[in-house]
């Protein structure tokens, strides 16, 4: 029996499905079915057979890094939170859908809510937290429904809540619904929102692991990271590291969109080359020109770089991209790089929370400069200004989203500077068409189902 | 920006790190046994306390780091990003307010990169800051007179208050109301609606109304008690009289020495009666004597006395304002032939009503395009000249006196542009018969933007005439310098242009006690420039006479009056069009043969109507705005003149917000256009007061710190405590100016419910121990919100 998922979720064949295994077939509403396929095995082992230190050591040995964007080692975060003084500690699962093109978290929440829940409870037990909050974007109604049901089922089965499985571990799990926003992908902004304030990033340090929600040590992970935690606990660190590279073990959910034949979500081993990702999505519809890797703050890689660049935390970053939200936007020869950069930058500018001056006004000025270039009416030193302003924005940034915002523009300026110059100096688009809406059709398969309203 | 703080916002300042450390008492809690850690700030190894942020450590040590969003009472917020510093080993520039110091940290607070990043923040803020510090008119006036202020009073018909406001920085508004070229009016923002405000004509009107009543002139502020200091002012012209006026007000005794028998200098001897009636002028200048200064006429410097004599007589300071009385030479053959008249001499005679025989019935050529040339032309006509031809080497639009030249043409003068004199043609007896000119071609613009005239050989022509008036400018007469003893002569420097050199900020010469200003320093310029110079010189002298060190950077900064100027981007479009009121004047026939004043001035209604047209584009927060202070410190001065708007000044100029003003609340005045979204009010209101009236609204570029759904403050839980206005670093939230009436309390109707005592945010009403005997008392000290708003304070 196929399980209904939100219509824009398309799971690609191939890849290395670990978290995605069984999604669409496994009934998320049936705890028995979930347990039959190994669900809550990891939780049981973690809290009945192992000390929290051992659980942290296991995650550390697996080399798991946060899948939400920054790629911070999970075990380090846990150790910091565990050793932070205080009786009350909190684990937050970030399901705010910051990047609307990234399907991973939503798919997990809809298809395997128990896996996310299990990961959250394992994390809570490991850091000594008695509360876990699943913060879900309000318009993910299906995900909210299934997560709530999962929590209720797990509590009834004594897999969550008070004195889990007869141990002295108690984790009170709640589902919190919040307005989705790009900035909610930033953990301190999410914490702010959870406190009932406007979601805006705070100064770090102190990091949330030391002082977070309500001033207590807080561990924030996205759903995918928690699912990996549950997977590691259910299997083993060694098993986890069988896929991926030495520096970046494990798998990653990737959303591949744009000029590809079959856009959708896939799970791949870290370290896979980028052009293989495009292959998973059925290959390009035309000639690949570039891939924007990492969501709204993506870095663009030119076609000739794709084959030699591994999708991981090291090589990709050196090439200018980053894993970020796990989205890959492929553009073909007919796509204008200036318009694409403008489109992504404009998203960052419009989604800015408005707190930091360089972000609130600076990103808007970058968009205006790109508009001038697209209209062939640039100011004399606009191209220089673009770089200088971007550099200074990164230099004075309050949060990571802000420092990443100019990246689509900077990386395309490096690789496709001639397109910028042709626009600015001659008013000619080397790609042929550069309407600022030209980029939207690239995301059309995802947009059809309404997943891109924010864009 | 150079306040040394104690980490809690109470600054007392100087710019040098480590100086005057005894002047502040650190309120940063010095807990015994707090671990000291050693850090390096700007290359200096210093000790700081564990737990301090970089900003706190810097402030305690007297190292200045600018802040906008930092509110000392609250935890760091990190919105403005202006307090960034460089920390060794960090890729980016972290903010100092939110970064704790650690052992061995190496901090640089003023590297090139940090300064660039701070400037970025300021430029970005200004690119979306539809507000002014000084309005453009005030900024362009050398005297910096409060133009919106007096226009406001004018629009209410309060001429005396308007004149009082004017006299705060411009002691002679009636005189300038007649002779000023009004640089203010060329930069009026009303121009974007219809036409500029007639600023000059408006102050002429109010000052005239005050002069015509027989009452003491309004004083800009109460005269201060005598200080016992004596000052000699040399020259009773605009600069000297201004110095005497302000120093007298500040309690210093001034003696004004004047070479001529009467006061006024160029005002009297250079400006014709028809432009400035001398009786009226004296009435206003006499205010200086009414304040107690003494006039010493017929005392020419170099002839009757020397500066050395003045110092010997025990003067504590001397101001030299001798002006420009030496005509420039044209440097052409026969320049002094029979039939040439010195322009200044002509004006000197004409203004006193003495006939000039060479002009009567003569054909006159006036060479030059300045105010002197026009004055010479128009006096020549009034002296009975048969014809007058003005010859100017540039174009009409480069002519300094372009407005008045039309009036001269109306009166019968002819003007020839783009021609320069080659020689004066004489007959056998050496008498002038004409002037030979050469056509000029306008070349590349010079640094002032005026196109440089270049000769065109072969285009020579002769204009026949009987009399030639050369009016190509004048310079200071400085022959007296050489007659001074060595110790004074050695300290007086004469520039290449023949002017006396003074410090541009403090007006000091190289000789102690001797100051100078006005035309003697500026060269021949306008009356308003000289008055502006005199005003600033008087402030510097006052500081000095009170024993301040003029070399102290803090004092220098005050006397130099640095000004940021802000770009205007959003033009006014929705105001009702109502063009400038124009003064009536006599027709050319009526005026060209006599020296009577030819402009009538406004009527009462015209003056009030004209003043009401002012858009009042000034900022009430000037004086305690952190943004302005930072703008001056980091030199982000953006040009605001319409023709000078340039992306060179601010590359980030783009769309901006023109938010409105909320004047609905009784105590708090809100102007969103000035808001820099620092969030301080929101934090203070929520975390300290507990009301939570403000928060960020909107997303991205449109984020704004305001009330929920932009409602009036009256609809929020506001308790009118004023803390938001107190913390606001700019002029977005201000205590609203109010005239507080005496409140009537009818005790016989009081039921002692206590609600008033509970509600009063300032404890002005309290429940006593025996409530039946509670009494209404006003003699206890109370916190006065108006007084708070006036206080100069570092808001950080």
Tab-separated table of N, CA and C in Angstrom, chain A residues 180-183 192 196-198 200-206 348-365 368 372 379-382 385 388-389 391-399 402 454, chain B residues 76-81 84 91-95 97-100 113 116-118 120-128 647-648 650-656 675-678 686 695-704:
chain	number	residue	atom	x	y	z
A	180	UNK	N	6.852	29.425	8.675
A	180	UNK	CA	8.111	29.123	8.028
A	180	UNK	C	8.763	30.380	7.498
A	181	UNK	N	10.065	30.416	7.535
A	181	UNK	CA	10.805	31.538	6.980
A	181	UNK	C	12.212	31.048	6.721
A	182	UNK	N	12.844	31.665	5.746
A	182	UNK	CA	14.216	31.275	5.434
A	182	UNK	C	15.088	31.407	6.666
A	183	UNK	N	14.867	32.500	7.415
A	183	UNK	CA	15.742	32.784	8.548
A	183	UNK	C	15.552	31.764	9.676
A	192	UNK	N	14.576	32.018	19.014
A	192	UNK	CA	13.867	33.268	19.261
A	192	UNK	C	12.383	33.113	18.969
A	196	UNK	N	8.522	32.917	21.329
A	196	UNK	CA	7.386	33.793	21.088
A	196	UNK	C	7.786	35.129	20.519
A	197	UNK	N	9.092	35.309	20.240
A	197	UNK	CA	9.544	36.568	19.645
A	197	UNK	C	9.601	36.419	18.137
A	198	UNK	N	9.984	37.501	17.519
A	198	UNK	CA	10.186	37.474	16.078
A	198	UNK	C	11.468	36.681	15.806
A	200	UNK	N	14.662	36.118	14.811
A	200	UNK	CA	15.826	36.847	14.335
A	200	UNK	C	17.063	36.276	15.015
A	201	UNK	N	18.150	36.126	14.284
A	201	UNK	CA	19.344	35.525	14.873
A	201	UNK	C	19.884	36.361	16.030
A	202	UNK	N	20.534	35.680	16.945
A	202	UNK	CA	21.169	36.347	18.077
A	202	UNK	C	22.680	36.310	17.876
A	203	UNK	N	23.358	37.089	18.693
A	203	UNK	CA	24.811	37.054	18.655
A	203	UNK	C	25.279	35.685	19.137
A	204	UNK	N	26.214	35.077	18.411
A	204	UNK	CA	26.835	33.846	18.887
A	204	UNK	C	28.319	34.101	19.011
A	205	UNK	N	29.056	33.626	19.994
A	205	UNK	CA	28.570	32.974	21.199
A	205	UNK	C	27.765	33.930	22.081
A	206	UNK	N	27.090	33.413	23.085
A	206	UNK	CA	26.994	32.015	23.503
A	206	UNK	C	26.239	31.187	22.476
A	348	UNK	N	17.211	35.925	-0.773
A	348	UNK	CA	17.888	36.217	0.498
A	348	UNK	C	17.535	37.614	0.992
A	349	UNK	N	17.505	38.563	0.064
A	349	UNK	CA	17.234	39.950	0.457
A	349	UNK	C	15.814	40.088	0.997
A	350	UNK	N	14.875	39.430	0.321
A	350	UNK	CA	13.494	39.575	0.758
A	350	UNK	C	13.213	38.802	2.028
A	351	UNK	N	13.948	37.705	2.219
A	351	UNK	CA	13.718	36.894	3.403
A	351	UNK	C	14.550	37.368	4.599
A	352	UNK	N	15.363	38.407	4.424
A	352	UNK	CA	16.196	38.883	5.527
A	352	UNK	C	15.306	39.287	6.695
A	353	UNK	N	15.803	39.028	7.907
A	353	UNK	CA	14.975	39.342	9.071
A	353	UNK	C	14.997	40.835	9.367
A	354	UNK	N	15.994	41.547	8.819
A	354	UNK	CA	16.007	42.988	9.008
A	354	UNK	C	16.828	43.460	10.175
A	355	UNK	N	17.516	42.553	10.841
A	355	UNK	CA	18.232	42.989	12.042
A	355	UNK	C	19.559	43.672	11.698
A	356	UNK	N	20.415	42.959	10.979
A	356	UNK	CA	21.736	43.520	10.703
A	356	UNK	C	21.666	44.469	9.516
A	357	UNK	N	22.308	45.617	9.670
A	357	UNK	CA	22.269	46.645	8.624
A	357	UNK	C	22.839	46.151	7.289
A	358	UNK	N	24.040	45.520	7.280
A	358	UNK	CA	24.589	45.114	5.978
A	358	UNK	C	23.687	44.128	5.259
A	359	UNK	N	22.924	43.335	5.996
A	359	UNK	CA	22.038	42.367	5.375
A	359	UNK	C	20.760	43.051	4.904
A	360	UNK	N	20.159	43.840	5.782
A	360	UNK	CA	18.868	44.449	5.443
A	360	UNK	C	18.992	45.373	4.245
A	361	UNK	N	19.981	46.258	4.295
A	361	UNK	CA	20.107	47.237	3.215
A	361	UNK	C	21.104	46.757	2.166
A	362	UNK	N	22.206	46.144	2.628
A	362	UNK	CA	23.260	45.750	1.702
A	362	UNK	C	22.797	44.778	0.638
A	363	UNK	N	22.047	43.722	1.045
A	363	UNK	CA	21.618	42.744	0.040
A	363	UNK	C	20.650	43.394	-0.949
A	364	UNK	N	19.830	44.312	-0.470
A	364	UNK	CA	18.920	45.015	-1.375
A	364	UNK	C	19.714	45.834	-2.394
A	365	UNK	N	20.792	46.458	-1.918
A	365	UNK	CA	21.611	47.249	-2.844
A	365	UNK	C	22.286	46.359	-3.881
A	368	UNK	N	19.709	45.646	-6.416
A	368	UNK	CA	19.505	46.828	-7.266
A	368	UNK	C	20.618	46.965	-8.292
A	372	UNK	N	20.342	46.926	-12.295
A	372	UNK	CA	20.896	47.945	-13.199
A	372	UNK	C	21.718	47.272	-14.299
A	379	UNK	N	25.934	51.769	-13.022
A	379	UNK	CA	26.766	52.907	-12.625
A	379	UNK	C	28.213	52.542	-12.922
A	380	UNK	N	29.075	53.550	-13.020
A	380	UNK	CA	30.428	53.281	-13.522
A	380	UNK	C	31.152	52.129	-12.820
A	381	UNK	N	31.045	52.055	-11.500
A	381	UNK	CA	31.845	51.015	-10.854
A	381	UNK	C	30.978	49.958	-10.176
A	382	UNK	N	29.850	49.658	-10.769
A	382	UNK	CA	28.958	48.682	-10.160
A	382	UNK	C	29.598	47.308	-9.990
A	385	UNK	N	31.786	47.470	-7.135
A	385	UNK	CA	30.984	47.635	-5.921
A	385	UNK	C	30.380	46.314	-5.487
A	388	UNK	N	33.044	44.395	-3.612
A	388	UNK	CA	33.439	45.022	-2.344
A	388	UNK	C	32.331	44.915	-1.309
A	389	UNK	N	31.121	45.207	-1.740
A	389	UNK	CA	30.006	45.159	-0.805
A	389	UNK	C	29.807	43.726	-0.301
A	391	UNK	N	32.009	41.397	0.001
A	391	UNK	CA	33.091	41.068	0.924
A	391	UNK	C	32.807	41.673	2.293
A	392	UNK	N	32.342	42.906	2.297
A	392	UNK	CA	32.090	43.568	3.572
A	392	UNK	C	30.872	42.974	4.260
A	393	UNK	N	29.886	42.542	3.501
A	393	UNK	CA	28.726	41.900	4.118
A	393	UNK	C	29.177	40.636	4.826
A	394	UNK	N	30.034	39.850	4.157
A	394	UNK	CA	30.521	38.626	4.780
A	394	UNK	C	31.361	38.960	6.012
A	395	UNK	N	32.075	40.063	5.948
A	395	UNK	CA	32.974	40.455	7.032
A	395	UNK	C	32.217	40.857	8.288
A	396	UNK	N	31.068	41.475	8.110
A	396	UNK	CA	30.353	42.018	9.265
A	396	UNK	C	29.088	41.224	9.564
A	397	UNK	N	28.969	40.029	8.980
A	397	UNK	CA	27.688	39.327	9.039
A	397	UNK	C	27.295	38.938	10.460
A	398	UNK	N	25.992	38.974	10.707
A	398	UNK	CA	25.454	38.509	11.988
A	398	UNK	C	25.245	37.005	11.940
A	399	UNK	N	24.690	36.498	10.856
A	399	UNK	CA	24.421	35.066	10.790
A	399	UNK	C	24.958	34.502	9.486
A	402	UNK	N	23.331	35.413	6.162
A	402	UNK	CA	23.725	36.723	5.645
A	402	UNK	C	25.054	36.628	4.905
A	454	UNK	N	7.023	30.736	-1.298
A	454	UNK	CA	7.913	31.731	-0.712
A	454	UNK	C	8.809	32.365	-1.756
B	76	UNK	N	24.057	42.594	24.754
B	76	UNK	CA	24.342	43.065	23.389
B	76	UNK	C	23.361	42.502	22.377
B	77	UNK	N	23.095	43.286	21.350
B	77	UNK	CA	22.039	42.939	20.410
B	77	UNK	C	22.600	42.589	19.035
B	78	UNK	N	23.589	43.351	18.598
B	78	UNK	CA	24.280	42.971	17.364
B	78	UNK	C	23.568	43.317	16.086
B	79	UNK	N	22.767	44.369	16.073
B	79	UNK	CA	22.038	44.709	14.854
B	79	UNK	C	22.808	45.672	13.969
B	80	UNK	N	23.502	46.632	14.567
B	80	UNK	CA	24.039	47.706	13.724
B	80	UNK	C	25.357	47.350	13.057
B	81	UNK	N	26.124	46.469	13.636
B	81	UNK	CA	27.409	46.002	13.090
B	81	UNK	C	28.429	47.124	12.950
B	84	UNK	N	32.355	46.835	14.977
B	84	UNK	CA	33.273	45.764	14.607
B	84	UNK	C	34.720	46.144	14.922
B	91	UNK	N	38.785	35.363	10.880
B	91	UNK	CA	38.666	35.716	9.466
B	91	UNK	C	37.858	36.976	9.259
B	92	UNK	N	36.769	37.083	10.027
B	92	UNK	CA	35.888	38.230	9.817
B	92	UNK	C	36.185	39.299	10.869
B	93	UNK	N	35.427	40.357	10.837
B	93	UNK	CA	35.588	41.384	11.859
B	93	UNK	C	34.445	41.230	12.848
B	94	UNK	N	34.701	40.662	14.019
B	94	UNK	CA	33.599	40.432	14.966
B	94	UNK	C	33.143	41.735	15.608
B	95	UNK	N	31.909	41.734	16.083
B	95	UNK	CA	31.415	42.922	16.760
B	95	UNK	C	31.956	42.937	18.185
B	97	UNK	N	30.755	44.478	20.831
B	97	UNK	CA	29.804	44.467	21.939
B	97	UNK	C	29.398	43.052	22.305
B	98	UNK	N	29.549	42.110	21.366
B	98	UNK	CA	29.073	40.762	21.631
B	98	UNK	C	30.177	39.730	21.733
B	99	UNK	N	31.423	40.190	21.753
B	99	UNK	CA	32.525	39.247	21.820
B	99	UNK	C	33.245	39.391	23.155
B	100	UNK	N	33.321	38.303	23.893
B	100	UNK	CA	34.010	38.365	25.187
B	100	UNK	C	35.508	38.295	24.959
B	113	UNK	N	40.618	48.161	7.509
B	113	UNK	CA	39.505	47.271	7.194
B	113	UNK	C	38.309	47.549	8.094
B	116	UNK	N	36.708	50.795	7.109
B	116	UNK	CA	35.926	50.599	5.883
B	116	UNK	C	34.585	49.942	6.193
B	117	UNK	N	34.625	48.927	7.059
B	117	UNK	CA	33.384	48.221	7.385
B	117	UNK	C	32.414	49.121	8.145
B	118	UNK	N	32.960	49.958	9.040
B	118	UNK	CA	32.078	50.884	9.767
B	118	UNK	C	31.476	51.894	8.803
B	120	UNK	N	30.892	51.400	5.734
B	120	UNK	CA	29.868	50.689	4.962
B	120	UNK	C	28.526	50.765	5.673
B	121	UNK	N	28.557	50.472	6.973
B	121	UNK	CA	27.320	50.482	7.745
B	121	UNK	C	26.678	51.862	7.666
B	122	UNK	N	27.485	52.885	7.838
B	122	UNK	CA	26.941	54.241	7.817
B	122	UNK	C	26.382	54.587	6.441
B	123	UNK	N	27.129	54.225	5.405
B	123	UNK	CA	26.665	54.572	4.065
B	123	UNK	C	25.383	53.825	3.725
B	124	UNK	N	25.305	52.573	4.165
B	124	UNK	CA	24.073	51.830	3.909
B	124	UNK	C	22.911	52.460	4.658
B	125	UNK	N	23.154	52.836	5.908
B	125	UNK	CA	22.072	53.466	6.672
B	125	UNK	C	21.644	54.761	5.978
B	126	UNK	N	22.612	55.544	5.552
B	126	UNK	CA	22.268	56.821	4.926
B	126	UNK	C	21.563	56.624	3.590
B	127	UNK	N	21.839	55.500	2.934
B	127	UNK	CA	21.176	55.297	1.647
B	127	UNK	C	19.677	55.050	1.833
B	128	UNK	N	19.274	54.785	3.063
B	128	UNK	CA	17.838	54.612	3.337
B	128	UNK	C	17.441	55.501	4.514
B	647	UNK	N	26.856	59.416	-7.016
B	647	UNK	CA	27.109	58.101	-6.469
B	647	UNK	C	28.548	57.971	-6.017
B	648	UNK	N	29.380	58.962	-6.366
B	648	UNK	CA	30.739	58.908	-5.844
B	648	UNK	C	30.717	59.037	-4.322
B	650	UNK	N	28.189	58.123	-2.278
B	650	UNK	CA	27.630	56.934	-1.664
B	650	UNK	C	27.233	55.966	-2.772
B	651	UNK	N	28.061	54.935	-2.983
B	651	UNK	CA	27.777	54.029	-4.089
B	651	UNK	C	26.512	53.217	-3.878
B	652	UNK	N	25.946	53.285	-2.677
B	652	UNK	CA	24.827	52.404	-2.353
B	652	UNK	C	23.471	53.090	-2.490
B	653	UNK	N	23.459	54.276	-3.022
B	653	UNK	CA	22.191	54.974	-3.154
B	653	UNK	C	21.235	54.164	-4.015
B	654	UNK	N	20.043	53.956	-3.503
B	654	UNK	CA	19.047	53.194	-4.251
B	654	UNK	C	17.668	53.575	-3.775
B	655	UNK	N	16.717	52.652	-3.916
B	655	UNK	CA	15.377	52.982	-3.442
B	655	UNK	C	15.419	53.188	-1.935
B	656	UNK	N	14.563	54.003	-1.433
B	656	UNK	CA	14.526	54.175	0.017
B	656	UNK	C	13.098	54.386	0.465
B	675	UNK	N	14.467	56.365	11.548
B	675	UNK	CA	14.752	55.136	12.296
B	675	UNK	C	15.841	54.349	11.587
B	676	UNK	N	16.802	53.866	12.349
B	676	UNK	CA	17.858	53.052	11.755
B	676	UNK	C	17.683	51.585	12.122
B	677	UNK	N	16.528	51.233	12.666
B	677	UNK	CA	16.203	49.849	13.004
B	677	UNK	C	17.234	49.200	13.915
B	678	UNK	N	17.678	49.930	14.915
B	678	UNK	CA	18.660	49.354	15.827
B	678	UNK	C	17.982	48.469	16.855
B	686	UNK	N	10.450	46.347	26.029
B	686	UNK	CA	10.005	45.008	26.397
B	686	UNK	C	10.710	44.538	27.677
B	695	UNK	N	8.321	46.436	18.012
B	695	UNK	CA	9.104	45.297	17.544
B	695	UNK	C	9.387	45.503	16.069
B	696	UNK	N	10.215	44.645	15.530
B	696	UNK	CA	10.447	44.673	14.096
B	696	UNK	C	9.157	44.226	13.407
B	697	UNK	N	8.786	44.958	12.366
B	697	UNK	CA	7.634	44.601	11.554
B	697	UNK	C	8.141	44.512	10.118
B	698	UNK	N	7.572	43.619	9.352
B	698	UNK	CA	7.982	43.522	7.953
B	698	UNK	C	9.224	42.665	7.799
B	699	UNK	N	9.575	42.448	6.555
B	699	UNK	CA	10.641	41.514	6.252
B	699	UNK	C	11.658	42.182	5.354
B	700	UNK	N	12.867	41.694	5.380
B	700	UNK	CA	13.879	42.151	4.449
B	700	UNK	C	14.117	43.641	4.551
B	701	UNK	N	14.246	44.264	3.380
B	701	UNK	CA	14.545	45.685	3.311
B	701	UNK	C	13.438	46.520	3.957
B	702	UNK	N	12.225	45.979	3.976
B	702	UNK	CA	11.104	46.747	4.516
B	702	UNK	C	10.915	46.566	6.012
B	703	UNK	N	11.857	45.900	6.664
B	703	UNK	CA	11.733	45.758	8.118
B	703	UNK	C	11.764	47.131	8.762
B	704	UNK	N	10.973	47.277	9.785
B	704	UNK	CA	10.952	48.559	10.487
B	704	UNK	C	10.614	48.293	11.935
